[in-house]
PDB file of C-alpha atoms in Angstrom:
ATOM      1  CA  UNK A  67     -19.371 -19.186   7.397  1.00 89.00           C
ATOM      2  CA  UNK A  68     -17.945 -16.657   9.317  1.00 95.00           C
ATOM      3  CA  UNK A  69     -17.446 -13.428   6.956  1.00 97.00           C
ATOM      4  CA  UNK A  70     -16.250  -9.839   7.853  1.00 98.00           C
ATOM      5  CA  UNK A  71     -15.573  -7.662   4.364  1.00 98.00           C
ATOM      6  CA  UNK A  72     -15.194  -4.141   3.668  1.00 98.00           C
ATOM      7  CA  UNK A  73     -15.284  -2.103   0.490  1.00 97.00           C
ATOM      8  CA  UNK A  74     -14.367   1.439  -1.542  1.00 95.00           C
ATOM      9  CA  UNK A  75     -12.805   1.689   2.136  1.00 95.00           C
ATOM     10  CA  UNK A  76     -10.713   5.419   2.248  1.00 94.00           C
ATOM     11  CA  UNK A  77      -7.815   6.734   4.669  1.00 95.00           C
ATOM     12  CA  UNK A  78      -7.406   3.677   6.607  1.00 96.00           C
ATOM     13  CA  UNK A  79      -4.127   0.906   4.397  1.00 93.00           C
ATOM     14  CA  UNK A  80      -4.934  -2.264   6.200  1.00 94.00           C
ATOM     15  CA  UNK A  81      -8.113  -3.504   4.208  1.00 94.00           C
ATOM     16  CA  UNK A  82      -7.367  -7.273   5.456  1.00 95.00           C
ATOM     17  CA  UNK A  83      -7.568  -6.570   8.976  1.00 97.00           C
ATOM     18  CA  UNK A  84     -10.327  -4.064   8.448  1.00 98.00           C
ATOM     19  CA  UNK A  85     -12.780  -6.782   7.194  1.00 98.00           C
ATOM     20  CA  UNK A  86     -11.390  -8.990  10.668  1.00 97.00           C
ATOM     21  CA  UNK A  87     -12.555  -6.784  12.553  1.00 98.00           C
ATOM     22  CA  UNK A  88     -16.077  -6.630  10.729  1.00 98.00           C
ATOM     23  CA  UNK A  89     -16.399 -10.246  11.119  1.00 98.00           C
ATOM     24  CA  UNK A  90     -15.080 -10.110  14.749  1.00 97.00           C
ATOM     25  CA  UNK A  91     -17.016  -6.739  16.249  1.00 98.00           C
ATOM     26  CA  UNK A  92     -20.111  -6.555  13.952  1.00 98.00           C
ATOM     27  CA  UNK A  93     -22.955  -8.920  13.437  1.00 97.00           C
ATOM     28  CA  UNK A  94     -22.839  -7.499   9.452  1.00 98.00           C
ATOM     29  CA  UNK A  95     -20.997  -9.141   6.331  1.00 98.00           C
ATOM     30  CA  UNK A  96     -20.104  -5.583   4.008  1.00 98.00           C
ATOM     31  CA  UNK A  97     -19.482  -2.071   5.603  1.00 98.00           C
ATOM     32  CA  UNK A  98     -18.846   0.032   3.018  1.00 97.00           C
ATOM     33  CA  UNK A  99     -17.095   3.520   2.114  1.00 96.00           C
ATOM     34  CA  UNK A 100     -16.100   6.248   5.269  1.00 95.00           C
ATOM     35  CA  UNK A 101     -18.479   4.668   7.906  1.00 97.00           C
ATOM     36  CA  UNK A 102     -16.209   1.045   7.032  1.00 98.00           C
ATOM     37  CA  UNK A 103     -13.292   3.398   7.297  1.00 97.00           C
ATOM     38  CA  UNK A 104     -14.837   4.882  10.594  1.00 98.00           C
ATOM     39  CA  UNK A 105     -15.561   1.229  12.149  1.00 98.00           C
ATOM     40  CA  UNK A 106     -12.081   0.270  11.371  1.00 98.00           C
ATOM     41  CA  UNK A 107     -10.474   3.390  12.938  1.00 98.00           C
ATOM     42  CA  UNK A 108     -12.891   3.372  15.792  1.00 98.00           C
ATOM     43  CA  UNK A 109     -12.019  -0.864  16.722  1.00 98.00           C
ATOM     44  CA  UNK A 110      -7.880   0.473  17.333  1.00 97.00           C
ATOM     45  CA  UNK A 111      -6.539   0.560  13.274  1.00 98.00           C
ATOM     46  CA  UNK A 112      -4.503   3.584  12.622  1.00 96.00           C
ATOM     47  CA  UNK A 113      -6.128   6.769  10.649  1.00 93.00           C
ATOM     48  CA  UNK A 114      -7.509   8.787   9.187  1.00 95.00           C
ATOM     49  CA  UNK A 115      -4.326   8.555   7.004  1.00 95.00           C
ATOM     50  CA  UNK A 116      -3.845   9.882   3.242  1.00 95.00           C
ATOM     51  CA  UNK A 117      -2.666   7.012   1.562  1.00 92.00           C
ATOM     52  CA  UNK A 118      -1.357   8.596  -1.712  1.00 93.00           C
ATOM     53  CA  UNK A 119       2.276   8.166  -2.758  1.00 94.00           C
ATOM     54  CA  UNK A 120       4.088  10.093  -5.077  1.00 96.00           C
ATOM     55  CA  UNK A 121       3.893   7.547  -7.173  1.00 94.00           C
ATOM     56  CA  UNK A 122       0.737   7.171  -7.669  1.00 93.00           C
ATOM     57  CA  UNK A 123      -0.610  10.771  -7.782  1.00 96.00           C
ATOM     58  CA  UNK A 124       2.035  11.028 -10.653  1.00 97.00           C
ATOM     59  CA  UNK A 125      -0.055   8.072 -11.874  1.00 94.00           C
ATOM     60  CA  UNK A 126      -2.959  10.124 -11.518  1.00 95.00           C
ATOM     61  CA  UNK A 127      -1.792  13.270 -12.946  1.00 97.00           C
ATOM     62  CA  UNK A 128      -0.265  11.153 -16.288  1.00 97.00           C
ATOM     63  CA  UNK A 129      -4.069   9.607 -16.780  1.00 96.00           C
ATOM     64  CA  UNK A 130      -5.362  13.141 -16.360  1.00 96.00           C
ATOM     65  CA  UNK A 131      -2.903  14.278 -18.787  1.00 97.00           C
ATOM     66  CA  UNK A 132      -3.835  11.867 -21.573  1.00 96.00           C
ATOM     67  CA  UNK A 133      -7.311  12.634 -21.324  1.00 96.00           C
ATOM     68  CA  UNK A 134      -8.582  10.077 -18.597  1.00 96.00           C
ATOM     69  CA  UNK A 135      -7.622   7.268 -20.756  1.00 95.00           C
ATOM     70  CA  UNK A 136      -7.694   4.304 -20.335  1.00 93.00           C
ATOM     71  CA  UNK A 137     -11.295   4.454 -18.349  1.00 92.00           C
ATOM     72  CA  UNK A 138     -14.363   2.053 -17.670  1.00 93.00           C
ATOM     73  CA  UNK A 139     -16.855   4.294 -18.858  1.00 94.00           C
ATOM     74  CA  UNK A 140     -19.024   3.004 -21.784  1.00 92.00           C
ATOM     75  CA  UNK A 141     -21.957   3.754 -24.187  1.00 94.00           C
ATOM     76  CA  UNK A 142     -21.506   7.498 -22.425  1.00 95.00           C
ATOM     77  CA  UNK A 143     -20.533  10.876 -24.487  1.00 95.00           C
ATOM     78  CA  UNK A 144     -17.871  12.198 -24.353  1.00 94.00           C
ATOM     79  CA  UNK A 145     -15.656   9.426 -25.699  1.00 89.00           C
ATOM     80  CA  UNK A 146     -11.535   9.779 -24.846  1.00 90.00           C
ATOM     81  CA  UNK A 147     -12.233  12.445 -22.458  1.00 93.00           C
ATOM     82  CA  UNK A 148     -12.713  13.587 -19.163  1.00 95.00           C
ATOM     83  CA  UNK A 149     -16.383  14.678 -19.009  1.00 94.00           C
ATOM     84  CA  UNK A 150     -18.528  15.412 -17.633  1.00 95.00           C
ATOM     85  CA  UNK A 151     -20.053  12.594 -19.171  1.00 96.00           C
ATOM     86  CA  UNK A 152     -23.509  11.540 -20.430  1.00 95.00           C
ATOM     87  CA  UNK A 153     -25.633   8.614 -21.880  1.00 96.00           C
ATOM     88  CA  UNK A 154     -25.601   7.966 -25.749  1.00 91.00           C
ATOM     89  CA  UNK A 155     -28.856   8.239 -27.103  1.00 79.00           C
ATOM     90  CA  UNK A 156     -30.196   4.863 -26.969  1.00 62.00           C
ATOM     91  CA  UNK A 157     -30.177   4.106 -30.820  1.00 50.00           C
ATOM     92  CA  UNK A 158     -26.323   4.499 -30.733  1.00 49.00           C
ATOM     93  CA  UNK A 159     -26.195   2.369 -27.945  1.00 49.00           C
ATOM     94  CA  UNK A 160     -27.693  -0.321 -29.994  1.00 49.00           C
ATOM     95  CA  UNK A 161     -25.426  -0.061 -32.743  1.00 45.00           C
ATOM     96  CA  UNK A 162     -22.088   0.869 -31.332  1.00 47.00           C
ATOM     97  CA  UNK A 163     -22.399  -0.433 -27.785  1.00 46.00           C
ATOM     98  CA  UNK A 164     -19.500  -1.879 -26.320  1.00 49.00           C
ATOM     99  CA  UNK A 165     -21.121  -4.891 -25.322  1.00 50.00           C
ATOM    100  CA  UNK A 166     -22.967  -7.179 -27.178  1.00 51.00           C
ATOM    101  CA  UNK A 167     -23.749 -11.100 -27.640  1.00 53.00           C
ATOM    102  CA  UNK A 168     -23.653 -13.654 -30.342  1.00 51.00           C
ATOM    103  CA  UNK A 169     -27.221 -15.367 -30.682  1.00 47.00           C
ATOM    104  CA  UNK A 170     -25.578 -18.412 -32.399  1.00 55.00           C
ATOM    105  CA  UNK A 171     -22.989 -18.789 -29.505  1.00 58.00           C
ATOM    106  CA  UNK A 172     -24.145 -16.894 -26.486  1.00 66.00           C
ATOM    107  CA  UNK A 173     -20.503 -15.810 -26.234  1.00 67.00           C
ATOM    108  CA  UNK A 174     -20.522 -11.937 -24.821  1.00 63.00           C
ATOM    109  CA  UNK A 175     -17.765  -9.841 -26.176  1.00 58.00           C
ATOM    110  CA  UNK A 176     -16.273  -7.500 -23.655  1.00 56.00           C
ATOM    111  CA  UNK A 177     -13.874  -4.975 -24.905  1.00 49.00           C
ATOM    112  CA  UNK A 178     -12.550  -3.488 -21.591  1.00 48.00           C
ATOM    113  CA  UNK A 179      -8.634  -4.715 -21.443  1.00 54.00           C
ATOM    114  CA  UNK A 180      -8.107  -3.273 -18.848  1.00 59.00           C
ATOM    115  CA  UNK A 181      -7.145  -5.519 -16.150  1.00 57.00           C
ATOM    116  CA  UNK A 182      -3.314  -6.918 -16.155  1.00 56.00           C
ATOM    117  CA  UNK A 183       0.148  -7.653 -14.808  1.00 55.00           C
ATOM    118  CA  UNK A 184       0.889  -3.862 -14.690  1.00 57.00           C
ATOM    119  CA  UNK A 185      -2.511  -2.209 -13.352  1.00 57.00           C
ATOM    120  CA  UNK A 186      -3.478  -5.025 -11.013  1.00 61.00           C
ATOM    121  CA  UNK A 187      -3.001  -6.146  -7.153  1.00 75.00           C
ATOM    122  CA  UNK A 188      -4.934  -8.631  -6.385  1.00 90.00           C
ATOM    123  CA  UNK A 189      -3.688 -11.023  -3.494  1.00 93.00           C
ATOM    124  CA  UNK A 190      -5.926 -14.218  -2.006  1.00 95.00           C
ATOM    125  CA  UNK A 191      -4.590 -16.553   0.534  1.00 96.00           C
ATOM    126  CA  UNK A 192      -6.158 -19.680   1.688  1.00 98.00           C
ATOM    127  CA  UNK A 193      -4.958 -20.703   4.999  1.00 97.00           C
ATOM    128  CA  UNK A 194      -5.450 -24.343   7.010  1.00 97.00           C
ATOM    129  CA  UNK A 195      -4.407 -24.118  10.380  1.00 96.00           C
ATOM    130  CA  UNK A 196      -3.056 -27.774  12.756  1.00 94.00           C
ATOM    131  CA  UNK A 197      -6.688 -28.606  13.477  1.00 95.00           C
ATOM    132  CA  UNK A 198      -7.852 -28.633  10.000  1.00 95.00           C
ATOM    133  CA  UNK A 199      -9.744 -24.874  10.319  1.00 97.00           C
ATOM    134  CA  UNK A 200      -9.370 -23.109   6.759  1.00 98.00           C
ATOM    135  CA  UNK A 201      -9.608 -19.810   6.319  1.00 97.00           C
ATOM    136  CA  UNK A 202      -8.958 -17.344   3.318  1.00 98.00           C
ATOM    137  CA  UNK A 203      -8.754 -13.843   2.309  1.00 96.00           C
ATOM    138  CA  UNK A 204      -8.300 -11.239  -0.293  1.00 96.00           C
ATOM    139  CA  UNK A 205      -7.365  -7.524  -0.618  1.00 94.00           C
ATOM    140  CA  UNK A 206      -6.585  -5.320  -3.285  1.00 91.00           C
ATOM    141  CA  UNK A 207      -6.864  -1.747  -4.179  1.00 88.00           C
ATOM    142  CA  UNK A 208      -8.985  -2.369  -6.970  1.00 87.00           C
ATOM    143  CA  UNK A 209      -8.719  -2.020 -11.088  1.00 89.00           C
ATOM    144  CA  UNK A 210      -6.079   1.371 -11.378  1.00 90.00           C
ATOM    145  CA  UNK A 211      -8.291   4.141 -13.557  1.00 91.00           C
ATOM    146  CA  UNK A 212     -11.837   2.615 -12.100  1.00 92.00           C
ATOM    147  CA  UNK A 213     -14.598   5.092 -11.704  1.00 94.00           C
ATOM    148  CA  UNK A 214     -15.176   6.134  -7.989  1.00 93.00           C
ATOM    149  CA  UNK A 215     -17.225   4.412  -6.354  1.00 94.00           C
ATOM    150  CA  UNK A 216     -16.360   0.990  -8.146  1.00 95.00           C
ATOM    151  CA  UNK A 217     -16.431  -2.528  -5.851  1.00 96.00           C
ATOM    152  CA  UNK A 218     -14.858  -5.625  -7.095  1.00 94.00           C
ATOM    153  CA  UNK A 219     -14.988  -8.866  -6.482  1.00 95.00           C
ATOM    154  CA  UNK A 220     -12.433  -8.607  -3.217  1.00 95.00           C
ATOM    155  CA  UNK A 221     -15.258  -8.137  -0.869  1.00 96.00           C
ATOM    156  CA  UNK A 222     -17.400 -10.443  -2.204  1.00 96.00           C
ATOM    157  CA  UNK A 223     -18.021 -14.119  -0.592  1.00 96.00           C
ATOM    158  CA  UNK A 224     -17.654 -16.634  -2.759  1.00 98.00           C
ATOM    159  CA  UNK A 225     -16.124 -14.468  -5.788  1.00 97.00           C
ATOM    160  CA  UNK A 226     -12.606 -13.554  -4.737  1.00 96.00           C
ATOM    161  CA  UNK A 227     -12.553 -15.861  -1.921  1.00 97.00           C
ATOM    162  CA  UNK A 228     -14.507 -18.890   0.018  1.00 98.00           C
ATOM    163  CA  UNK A 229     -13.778 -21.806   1.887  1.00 98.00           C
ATOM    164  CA  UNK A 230     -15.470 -24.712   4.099  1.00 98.00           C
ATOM    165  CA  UNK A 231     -14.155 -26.935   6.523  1.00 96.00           C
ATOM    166  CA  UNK A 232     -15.177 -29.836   5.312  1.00 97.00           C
ATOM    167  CA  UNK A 233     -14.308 -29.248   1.160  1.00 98.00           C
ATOM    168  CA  UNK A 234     -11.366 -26.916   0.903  1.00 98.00           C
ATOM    169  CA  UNK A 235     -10.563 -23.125   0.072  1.00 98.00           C
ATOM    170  CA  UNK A 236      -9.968 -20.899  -2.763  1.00 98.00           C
ATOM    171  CA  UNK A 237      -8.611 -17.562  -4.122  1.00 98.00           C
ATOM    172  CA  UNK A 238      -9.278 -15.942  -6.957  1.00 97.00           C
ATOM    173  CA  UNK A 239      -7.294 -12.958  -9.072  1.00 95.00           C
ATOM    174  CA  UNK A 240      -8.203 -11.532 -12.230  1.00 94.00           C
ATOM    175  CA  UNK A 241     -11.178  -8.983 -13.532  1.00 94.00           C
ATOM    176  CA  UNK A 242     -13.081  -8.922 -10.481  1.00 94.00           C
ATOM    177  CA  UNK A 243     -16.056  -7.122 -12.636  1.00 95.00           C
ATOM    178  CA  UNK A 244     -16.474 -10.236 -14.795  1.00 96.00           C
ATOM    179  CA  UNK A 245     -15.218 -12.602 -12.376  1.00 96.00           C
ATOM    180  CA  UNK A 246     -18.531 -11.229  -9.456  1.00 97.00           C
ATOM    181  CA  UNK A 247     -21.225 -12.518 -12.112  1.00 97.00           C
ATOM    182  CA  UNK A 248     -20.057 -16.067 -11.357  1.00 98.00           C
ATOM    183  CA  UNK A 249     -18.924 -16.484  -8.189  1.00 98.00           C
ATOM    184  CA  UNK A 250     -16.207 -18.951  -9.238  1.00 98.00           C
ATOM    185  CA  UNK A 251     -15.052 -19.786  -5.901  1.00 98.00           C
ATOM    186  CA  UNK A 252     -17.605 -20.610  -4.740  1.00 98.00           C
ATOM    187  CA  UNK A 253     -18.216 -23.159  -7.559  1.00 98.00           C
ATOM    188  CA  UNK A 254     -14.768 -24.186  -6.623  1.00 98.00           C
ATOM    189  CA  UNK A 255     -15.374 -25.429  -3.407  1.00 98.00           C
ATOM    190  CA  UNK A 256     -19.081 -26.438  -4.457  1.00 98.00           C
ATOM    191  CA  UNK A 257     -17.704 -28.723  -7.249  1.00 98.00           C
ATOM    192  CA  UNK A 258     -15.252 -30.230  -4.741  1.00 98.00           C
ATOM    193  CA  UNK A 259     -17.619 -31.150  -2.537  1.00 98.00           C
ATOM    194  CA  UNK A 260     -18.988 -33.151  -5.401  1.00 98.00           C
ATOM    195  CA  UNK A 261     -16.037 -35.221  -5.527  1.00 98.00           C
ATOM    196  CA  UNK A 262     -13.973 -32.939  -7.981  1.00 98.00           C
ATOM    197  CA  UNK A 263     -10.232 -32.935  -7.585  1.00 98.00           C
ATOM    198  CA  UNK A 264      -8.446 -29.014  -7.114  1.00 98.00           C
ATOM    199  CA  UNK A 265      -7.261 -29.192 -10.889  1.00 98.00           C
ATOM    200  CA  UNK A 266     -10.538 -29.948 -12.312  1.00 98.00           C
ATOM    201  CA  UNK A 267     -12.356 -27.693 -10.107  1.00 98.00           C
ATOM    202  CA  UNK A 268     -10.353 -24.676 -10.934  1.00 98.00           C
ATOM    203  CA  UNK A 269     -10.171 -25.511 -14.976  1.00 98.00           C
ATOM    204  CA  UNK A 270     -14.542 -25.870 -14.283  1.00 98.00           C
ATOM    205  CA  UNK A 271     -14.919 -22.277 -12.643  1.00 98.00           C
ATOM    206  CA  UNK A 272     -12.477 -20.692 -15.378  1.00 98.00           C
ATOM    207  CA  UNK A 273     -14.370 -22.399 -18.279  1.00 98.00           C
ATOM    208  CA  UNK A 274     -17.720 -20.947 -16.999  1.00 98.00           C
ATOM    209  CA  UNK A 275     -16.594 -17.758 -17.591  1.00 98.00           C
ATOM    210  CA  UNK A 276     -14.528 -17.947 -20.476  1.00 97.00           C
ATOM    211  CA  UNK A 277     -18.105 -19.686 -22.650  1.00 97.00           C
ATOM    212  CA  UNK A 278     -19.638 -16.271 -21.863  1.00 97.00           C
ATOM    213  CA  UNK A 279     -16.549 -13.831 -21.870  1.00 96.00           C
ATOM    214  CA  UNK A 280     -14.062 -15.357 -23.818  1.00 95.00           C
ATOM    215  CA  UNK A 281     -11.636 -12.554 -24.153  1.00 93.00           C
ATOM    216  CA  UNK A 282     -11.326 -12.203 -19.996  1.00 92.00           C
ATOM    217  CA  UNK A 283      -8.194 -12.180 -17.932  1.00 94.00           C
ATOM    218  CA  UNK A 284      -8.155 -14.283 -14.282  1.00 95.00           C
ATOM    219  CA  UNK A 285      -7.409 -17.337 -12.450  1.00 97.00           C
ATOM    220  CA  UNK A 286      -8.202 -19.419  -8.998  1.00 98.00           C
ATOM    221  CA  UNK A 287      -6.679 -21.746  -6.659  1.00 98.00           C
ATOM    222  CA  UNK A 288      -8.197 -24.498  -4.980  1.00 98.00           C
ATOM    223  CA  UNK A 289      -7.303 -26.322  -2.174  1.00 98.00           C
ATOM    224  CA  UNK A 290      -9.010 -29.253  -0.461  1.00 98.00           C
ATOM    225  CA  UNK A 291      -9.430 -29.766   2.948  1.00 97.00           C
ATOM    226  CA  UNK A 292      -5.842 -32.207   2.803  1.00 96.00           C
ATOM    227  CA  UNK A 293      -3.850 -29.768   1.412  1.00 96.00           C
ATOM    228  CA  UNK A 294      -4.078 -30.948  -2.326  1.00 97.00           C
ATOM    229  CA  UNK A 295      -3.664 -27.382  -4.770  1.00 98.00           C
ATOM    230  CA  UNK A 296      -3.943 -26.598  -7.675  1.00 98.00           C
ATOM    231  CA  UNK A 297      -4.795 -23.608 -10.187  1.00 98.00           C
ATOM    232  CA  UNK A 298      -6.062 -22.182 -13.623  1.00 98.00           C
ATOM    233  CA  UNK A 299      -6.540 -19.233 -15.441  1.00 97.00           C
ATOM    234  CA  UNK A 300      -7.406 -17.730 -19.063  1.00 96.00           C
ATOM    235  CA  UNK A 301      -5.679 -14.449 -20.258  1.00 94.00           C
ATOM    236  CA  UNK A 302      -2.351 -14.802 -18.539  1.00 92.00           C
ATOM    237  CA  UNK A 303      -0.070 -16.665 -17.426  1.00 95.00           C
ATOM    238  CA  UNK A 304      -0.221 -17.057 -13.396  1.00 94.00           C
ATOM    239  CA  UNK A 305       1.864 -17.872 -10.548  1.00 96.00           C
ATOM    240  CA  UNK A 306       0.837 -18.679  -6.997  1.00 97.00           C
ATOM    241  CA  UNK A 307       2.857 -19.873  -3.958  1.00 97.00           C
ATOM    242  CA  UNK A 308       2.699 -22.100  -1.254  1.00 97.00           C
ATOM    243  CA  UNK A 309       3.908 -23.531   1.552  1.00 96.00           C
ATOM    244  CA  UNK A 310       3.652 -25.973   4.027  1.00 93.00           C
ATOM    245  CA  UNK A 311       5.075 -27.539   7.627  1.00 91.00           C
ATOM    246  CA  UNK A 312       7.293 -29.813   5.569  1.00 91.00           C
ATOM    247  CA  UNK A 313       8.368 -27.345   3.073  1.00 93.00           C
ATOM    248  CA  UNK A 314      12.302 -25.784   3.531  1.00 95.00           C
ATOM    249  CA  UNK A 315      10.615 -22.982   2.036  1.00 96.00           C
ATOM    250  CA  UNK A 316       7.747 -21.556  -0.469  1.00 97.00           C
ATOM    251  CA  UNK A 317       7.294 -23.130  -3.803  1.00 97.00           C
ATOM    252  CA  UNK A 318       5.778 -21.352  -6.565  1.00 97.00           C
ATOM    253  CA  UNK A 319       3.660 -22.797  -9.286  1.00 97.00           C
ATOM    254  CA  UNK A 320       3.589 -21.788 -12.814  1.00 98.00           C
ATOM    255  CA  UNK A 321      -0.245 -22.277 -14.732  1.00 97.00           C
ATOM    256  CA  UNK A 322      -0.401 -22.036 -18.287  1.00 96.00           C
ATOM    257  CA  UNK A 323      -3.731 -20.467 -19.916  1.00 94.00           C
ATOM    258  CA  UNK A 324      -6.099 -22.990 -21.194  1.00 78.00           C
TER     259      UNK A 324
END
């Protein structure tokens, strides 16, 4: 239950240790924006540094170029272009929105593709030390194209990451905007302290979200508190690694969509 997390974080590149040093130095759970950057910078991490690359300002530049597509924006005029943007009048909204829901199957159909091998970073790691301590973490630099300002599930206990002691751990990787609303590790470790195995855990939190959202792209790992692993997903197919004292050296593990 110790937590330290920091979000839409700018000019510092160590996110991971940034959110240490929140749960090591502060009494708080979430610093946000410039004053997270500020606390960071301010408890010994190097900055303020400008973190673009070439790479990805020509990233930016290309996106500009093809009229800020692919974006997040929805029910807003106007469409496949840069703005300024506005609201659709309400009536549109209704009948074009982006978002609506069956009420024969409760099933919520999200259109937003935008989250994938090639425009995502995501990466959670669940840790148990000699004594049987677990701890986990995640960083990322969030979905490529989101609008400023945007906060996924990285920072977010129990979303992206959460462990106990006495259950087990888990990470999670995928659309972090869908994945928030259900906090599936959290459920993880919850359903494994009901008894649940990893495997059936996992395949639980996944199928939670996929009866709402069933076109979504993610996955989790759970671990228990003796080492057992396992993972699932829906979207993609995903890989995670591990490794342990008896290991020659990491093993990664292939899971198949359900």
């Amino acid at each position: 239950m110790e937590v330290g997390a920091v979000a839409a974080m700018r000019y510092v590149k160590d996110g991971i240790r940034a959110a240490r040093l929140v749960m090591k130095y502060s009494r708080h759970t979430l610093l946000v924006g410039e004053w997270a950057s500020a606390f960071a910078i301010s408890m010994g991490l190097p900055g303020p540094v400008n973190l673009s690359s070439s790479e990805s300002i020509k990233k930016w530049s290309d996106w500009k170029e093809n009229y800020c597509q692919p974006n997040f924006r929805k029910n807003v005029i106007p469409e496949n272009d840069c703005g300024p943007y506005k609201p659709k009048h309400d009536t549109e909204v209704a009948i074009k929105g982006t978002l609506t829901e069956s009420c024969e199957t409760g099933k919520i159909e999200y259109r937003s593709s935008l989250i994938g091998h090639h425009n995502h970073d995501t990466i959670s790691m669940i840790v148990i030390d000699k004594t049987g301590r677990i701890a986990v973490g995640t960083s990322t630099n969030g979905a490529t194209y989101k609008i400023p300002g945007r906060v996924g599930d990285g920072p977010i206990a129990g979303s992206s990451a959460y462990a106990d002691d006495e259950v087990g751990g888990c990470g999670a990787t995928g659309d972090g905007d869908i994945m928030m609303r259900f906090l599936p590790c959290y459920q993880v470790v919850e359903s494994m302290r009901l008894g649940m195995e990893p495997e059936r855990a996992a395949k639980d939190a996944i199928s939670r979200i996929t009866r709402k959202f069933p076109d979504f792209v993610g996955a989790v790992v759970a671990v228990n508190k003796n080492g057992s692993h396992a993972g699932a997903c829906h979207g993609w197919t995903f890989q995670y690694s591990v490794r342990d004292p008896d290991m020659d050296d990491v093993q990664v593990f292939t899971v198949l969509p359900s």
